[in-house]
Amino acid sequence: MPEANSKAEYLVGVDLGGTKILSGIFTSSLKCVGRSKMSTKAERGPEAVIERIAHCIQDAVDECDLDLKQVRGVGIGAPGSVDPDSGKVMFAGNLGWKDIALEKELGKQLDLPVFLGNDCNICTLGVHEVELEGKPRNMIGIFLGTGIGGGLIIEGKLYHGFNRTAGEVGHMVLEVNGPKCTCGNKGCWEALSSRSALFRQVQQAVKDGQKTILTEMLGNDLKDLRSGDLRKAIKQGDKFVEHIVEEAAKYSGIAVANLINIINPEVVVLGGGLMDALENEMMSVIIESAHEHAFPGSDKGVKILASKLGDNAGITGGAVLARRETK
Amino acid sequence: MPEANSKAEYLVGVDLGGTKILSGIFTSSLKCVGRSKMSTKAERGPEAVIERIAHCIQDAVDECDLDLKQVRGVGIGAPGSVDPDSGKVMFAGNLGWKDIALEKELGKQLDLPVFLGNDCNICTLGVHEVELEGKPRNMIGIFLGTGIGGGLIIEGKLYHGFNRTAGEVGHMVLEVNGPKCTCGNKGCWEALSSRSALFRQVQQAVKDGQKTILTEMLGNDLKDLRSGDLRKAIKQGDKFVEHIVEEAAKYSGIAVANLINIINPEVVVLGGGLMDALENEMMSVIIESAHEHAFPGSDKGVKILASKLGDNAGITGGAVLARRETK
């Protein structure tokens, strides 16, 4: 791997998603000074995607009137199962990747050291170190989007576990005979409370004749449905959408209670696209349901917060990782 | 607190339960050389119970032809919510205790240093350090009895969490609209798979007219039903009892899968009275169900074992705690 230039001051964080790549340039004190965004084009294959990541980073660097030589290292969060030791993405369904040496290949393209982590772990790292100033000894980060994932900070450090898959909270079964999940099981949290779960419920209900403002907004097929549309529908008084979102939030509260019972963290932080879009509609329901279901005493003083980093959690965490690894 | 006599070689471990007190005398290499057992008599109040613990320890010491002066320290596991820092039992429903300074009071009676922990944490410590020789970096201990509790070893150390209640796995909700639990929620693991849950299901079914060998064995009221009776009934071909036990074991497997997804330990160890009585009937079902429900990849190589320590897990863990704290 290329060596870190110890005189270089800047850090790059990258959030690699199934549909978009986000890059951020950070100072050594983790202030974001510039960002760049690009579509992933996963269908073009891993080599092309890695070139696009390099391109996206170069765009962000250029936007800040900087040069790659002023970058100390790159931290990148990738979806799916990731091996931080070998720097490989072992398996990522939404990218169609299997056993891709992302650290090495991206490092070669940029002539910079690259450090890889699981996307939700990296987001958790960003929230912990920057948003919460590294204070909580024990914390859980939960990210609600198309799926649901998480990361654990235990005794101040990102915790990986035996197969380095710790924090796979979205496939916690909450309802043994609940709706089918993409993982093959039934009643996983992800199948009850993710964006996909919400959309599936709305679409099924509409098919079954349910009336909703959403069809007036988007047509009967609801083809372009987005999280923000649910918020708009609720704001316009759509009780059906409100009910669906509330039920999902109640399940999320139960999942948070389970995590508080098991791990007893000081802070639980919720983020991700769905949370960003529906924070006002979901957060108070989640908090109430979590306290209602937590074992008495275990939730005392435990903070349940919505992250303010939004889209920036991943790139921030990437920069934290790069800083840590090039120190 | 009385000082540890550094020349004393022996350690005492105590398992304080709602119905019985168990004491064990251990060498400094954690070999058990003697045990003593006594009923708790919780109804006589904390002072009397603490006297009984001291008495039980003295009996065990005497049984080994030893003297209390040869004991370096006492480690004790108590049920309910325990504060290891202050040495107090904050709340223990089955003892009727609230805010009892067990470390201090027992220490005074014995003139020995006493160290307190939550019973399931202490059992986990015993299993980890003695049965598994301290090898797994990350481990979950689960104890199935009247209730279900657990303990976590993270990066080689007992993990407590923010309110020191980590490992409260029994109140993980698995079935949102499932049977009512003593904690007030519905569908907790404890309400589905504990001994109380099994007994409740059997008794309800008999009331509803279900035929079973158990009523021939124990009479229609099933008043003296014990875990071992379920095993005997299954051995005699009682399909109804077999089905109830299997269903409970399936739920336990789902709970184990959830824990593997979240914490990704190297080893999951199951113990406790119910497991001791029904290991042959439940263990293979639990393992199969756990692997079936774990997120693909997260359970790879993860060992799911039944503890061989049985009743001795608590006293062993107490001795481990005493050794650690008096080193």
XYZ file of C-alpha atoms in Angstrom, chain A:
327
model
C 0.000 0.000 0.000
C 1.291 3.506 -0.747
C 2.757 5.227 2.310
C 0.984 8.164 3.918
C 2.672 11.497 3.261
C 3.140 12.712 6.814
C 3.238 16.342 5.685
C -0.112 16.061 3.913
C -2.834 17.619 6.011
C -6.077 16.570 4.411
C -8.186 13.446 4.768
C -10.695 11.962 2.367
C -13.846 10.104 3.418
C -15.866 8.113 0.897
C -19.341 6.638 1.197
C -19.825 3.972 -1.471
C -23.486 3.104 -1.992
C -25.413 1.005 -4.461
C -26.612 4.071 -6.368
C -24.200 6.876 -5.477
C -20.645 7.637 -4.440
C -20.063 10.509 -2.026
C -16.591 11.937 -1.303
C -15.627 14.509 1.270
C -12.410 16.415 1.925
C -11.637 17.008 5.608
C -9.018 18.964 7.499
C -6.942 17.109 10.079
C -9.378 18.400 12.709
C -12.191 16.699 10.757
C -13.860 19.790 9.367
C -15.476 19.084 5.989
C -14.199 21.579 3.401
C -15.671 20.104 0.231
C -17.787 17.294 -1.182
C -18.423 15.595 -4.479
C -21.147 13.188 -5.591
C -21.331 10.756 -8.492
C -23.614 7.920 -9.542
C -22.144 4.458 -8.850
C -23.050 2.713 -12.139
C -22.575 -0.669 -10.475
C -23.741 -2.387 -13.670
C -20.425 -1.408 -15.326
C -18.514 -3.743 -12.998
C -16.061 -3.282 -10.112
C -13.159 -1.919 -12.152
C -15.291 0.900 -13.593
C -16.792 1.665 -10.166
C -13.347 1.924 -8.577
C -12.312 4.331 -11.349
C -15.446 6.360 -10.622
C -14.565 6.497 -6.914
C -11.087 7.806 -7.799
C -12.692 10.317 -10.165
C -15.164 11.454 -7.522
C -12.329 11.966 -5.013
C -10.305 13.938 -7.557
C -13.335 16.143 -8.256
C -13.746 16.907 -4.555
C -10.034 17.619 -4.139
C -10.098 19.906 -7.163
C -13.232 21.663 -5.926
C -11.259 22.627 -2.798
C -8.331 23.943 -4.891
C -6.198 21.160 -3.480
C -3.998 18.462 -4.920
C -4.021 14.705 -4.183
C -0.492 15.150 -2.784
C -2.006 17.143 0.070
C -4.132 14.122 1.077
C -2.801 11.901 3.857
C -5.185 8.984 3.403
C -8.608 7.814 2.263
C -11.204 6.055 4.439
C -14.062 4.344 2.661
C -17.247 2.715 3.836
C -18.658 0.018 1.565
C -21.941 -1.880 1.791
C -22.210 -5.600 2.492
C -19.682 -7.839 4.123
C -16.267 -6.252 4.331
C -12.963 -7.520 5.670
C -11.036 -4.557 7.064
C -7.927 -6.737 7.570
C -7.517 -7.751 3.926
C -9.110 -4.555 2.617
C -11.578 -6.541 0.567
C -15.300 -6.304 -0.043
C -16.199 -9.961 0.449
C -19.774 -9.679 -0.761
C -22.013 -6.740 -1.616
C -25.376 -7.682 -3.121
C -26.390 -4.216 -4.277
C -23.049 -3.711 -6.073
C -22.888 -7.264 -7.423
C -19.391 -7.523 -5.901
C -17.641 -10.612 -4.572
C -14.106 -10.640 -3.192
C -13.002 -7.249 -4.549
C -9.655 -5.849 -3.315
C -10.980 -2.295 -2.998
C -8.224 -0.956 -0.727
C -5.455 -2.133 -3.003
C -7.051 -1.145 -6.315
C -8.189 2.305 -5.233
C -4.838 2.863 -3.513
C -3.064 2.097 -6.778
C -5.218 4.539 -8.742
C -4.714 7.391 -6.284
C -1.237 6.521 -5.050
C -2.592 7.021 -1.543
C -3.196 4.706 1.428
C -6.831 3.558 1.504
C -8.663 2.082 4.512
C -11.890 0.115 4.208
C -14.777 -0.550 6.560
C -18.409 -1.632 6.502
C -20.625 1.361 5.660
C -22.707 1.274 8.862
C -19.605 0.814 10.998
C -17.985 3.784 9.303
C -21.112 5.919 9.775
C -21.119 4.948 13.466
C -17.468 5.965 13.746
C -18.273 9.358 12.197
C -21.221 9.993 14.494
C -19.247 8.906 17.566
C -16.045 10.809 16.919
C -17.352 14.001 15.316
C -21.000 14.503 16.298
C -20.620 13.147 19.848
C -16.964 14.233 20.196
C -15.888 10.702 21.080
C -17.575 10.977 24.469
C -19.834 7.912 24.906
C -17.874 4.855 26.026
C -20.559 2.588 24.590
C -22.806 3.539 21.704
C -24.953 1.985 19.023
C -25.381 3.619 15.631
C -28.423 2.546 13.632
C -29.030 3.529 10.027
C -32.495 3.224 8.546
C -32.628 3.320 4.765
C -33.406 0.781 2.052
C -32.188 -1.701 4.656
C -31.290 -1.360 8.334
C -27.730 -1.666 9.592
C -25.748 -0.662 12.606
C -22.402 -0.337 14.285
C -21.199 -0.718 17.860
C -18.746 1.381 19.841
C -17.664 -0.662 22.849
C -15.390 0.853 25.481
C -14.587 3.721 23.126
C -13.672 1.605 20.113
C -15.433 0.292 17.024
C -16.293 -3.330 17.804
C -16.105 -5.899 14.988
C -16.688 -9.333 16.522
C -15.548 -12.792 15.456
C -16.516 -12.678 11.763
C -16.278 -8.877 11.737
C -20.050 -8.688 11.192
C -21.076 -7.304 14.599
C -23.861 -4.730 14.483
C -25.937 -6.578 11.870
C -28.962 -5.347 13.772
C -31.396 -5.170 10.840
C -31.849 -8.924 10.756
C -32.843 -9.197 14.393
C -36.114 -11.149 14.383
C -38.872 -9.189 16.157
C -41.912 -11.055 14.913
C -41.308 -14.743 14.266
C -44.153 -15.059 11.789
C -43.840 -11.544 10.426
C -43.319 -10.412 6.818
C -40.665 -12.083 4.698
C -37.242 -10.460 4.623
C -34.710 -10.387 1.760
C -32.414 -12.523 3.951
C -34.845 -15.447 3.793
C -36.175 -15.156 7.355
C -39.463 -13.702 8.511
C -40.102 -10.752 10.778
C -36.624 -9.183 10.758
C -36.551 -5.539 11.852
C -35.563 -4.622 8.283
C -38.706 -6.326 6.949
C -40.838 -4.273 9.359
C -39.304 -0.795 9.509
C -36.963 -0.087 6.573
C -37.845 2.167 3.651
C -38.425 -0.953 1.514
C -40.790 -2.324 4.164
C -42.761 0.921 4.282
C -42.988 1.134 0.475
C -44.055 -2.500 0.231
C -46.830 -1.965 2.773
C -48.064 1.201 1.061
C -48.013 -0.408 -2.385
C -49.769 -3.550 -1.182
C -52.483 -1.545 0.566
C -53.070 0.587 -2.538
C -53.364 -2.580 -4.614
C -55.941 -3.796 -2.077
C -57.962 -0.608 -2.628
C -56.636 1.675 0.117
C -57.169 5.377 -0.625
C -54.189 7.699 -0.096
C -52.963 11.132 -1.156
C -49.858 9.373 -2.483
C -51.678 8.100 -5.590
C -52.868 11.632 -6.314
C -49.249 12.782 -5.999
C -47.572 9.967 -7.927
C -50.182 8.004 -9.870
C -51.641 4.623 -9.044
C -48.431 2.659 -9.602
C -46.517 4.803 -7.034
C -43.500 4.142 -9.213
C -41.382 7.057 -8.030
C -42.274 6.825 -4.346
C -39.628 8.347 -2.036
C -39.359 8.720 1.746
C -40.077 12.447 1.438
C -43.435 11.665 -0.203
C -44.520 9.845 2.954
C -43.679 12.941 4.969
C -45.630 15.168 2.559
C -48.636 12.840 2.689
C -48.624 12.890 6.507
C -48.329 16.697 6.512
C -51.416 16.787 4.264
C -53.325 14.725 6.805
C -53.103 11.244 5.228
C -54.022 9.050 8.231
C -53.240 5.820 6.381
C -49.619 6.831 5.697
C -49.320 8.224 9.219
C -50.428 4.873 10.634
C -47.980 2.861 8.511
C -45.062 5.112 9.503
C -46.073 5.000 13.178
C -46.264 1.204 13.212
C -42.805 0.968 11.655
C -41.479 3.414 14.247
C -43.018 1.328 17.057
C -41.137 -1.733 15.803
C -37.961 0.336 15.643
C -38.536 1.285 19.274
C -38.832 -2.385 20.220
C -35.593 -3.149 18.383
C -33.877 -0.262 20.180
C -35.195 -1.641 23.510
C -33.771 -5.084 22.665
C -30.402 -3.486 21.921
C -30.500 -1.486 25.169
C -31.283 -4.687 27.103
C -28.462 -6.615 25.452
C -25.694 -4.034 25.086
C -26.784 -1.346 27.526
C -25.101 1.527 25.681
C -24.965 5.091 26.909
C -26.279 6.459 23.609
C -28.308 5.076 20.709
C -28.058 7.215 17.575
C -30.416 6.783 14.640
C -29.542 8.008 11.171
C -29.894 7.054 7.527
C -32.020 8.357 4.670
C -35.362 7.239 6.066
C -34.608 8.853 9.427
C -33.461 12.080 7.728
C -36.743 12.260 5.788
C -39.096 11.261 8.602
C -37.350 12.285 11.821
C -40.239 14.468 13.028
C -42.790 11.759 12.261
C -40.853 8.798 13.744
C -38.419 9.871 16.442
C -40.840 10.534 19.316
C -42.659 7.242 18.605
C -39.347 5.335 18.560
C -38.222 6.876 21.856
C -41.549 6.180 23.574
C -41.700 2.597 22.312
C -38.061 1.960 23.281
C -38.606 3.088 26.873
C -41.873 1.168 27.049
C -40.176 -2.076 26.003
C -36.757 -1.776 27.680
C -36.213 -3.826 30.818
C -36.860 -1.580 33.834
C -33.631 0.091 34.906
C -31.617 -0.740 31.809
C -32.763 2.360 29.875
C -32.286 4.814 32.750
C -30.427 7.845 31.398
C -29.754 6.168 28.036
C -29.983 8.806 25.292
C -31.820 7.973 22.073
C -30.942 10.596 19.455
C -31.322 11.329 15.764
C -27.988 12.023 14.071
C -27.567 15.507 12.653
C -24.865 14.408 10.194
C -27.411 13.165 7.649
C -25.751 12.240 4.362
C -22.362 13.251 5.768
C -22.118 10.445 8.358
C -20.347 8.075 5.942
C -17.776 10.524 4.578
C -17.120 11.846 8.093
C -16.524 8.322 9.394
C -14.254 7.616 6.418
C -12.154 10.650 7.337
C -12.045 9.497 10.993
C -10.792 6.086 9.859
C -8.169 7.638 7.556
C -6.948 9.936 10.328
C -6.751 7.090 12.830
C -4.853 4.826 10.457
C -2.322 7.407 9.242
C -1.468 8.861 12.645
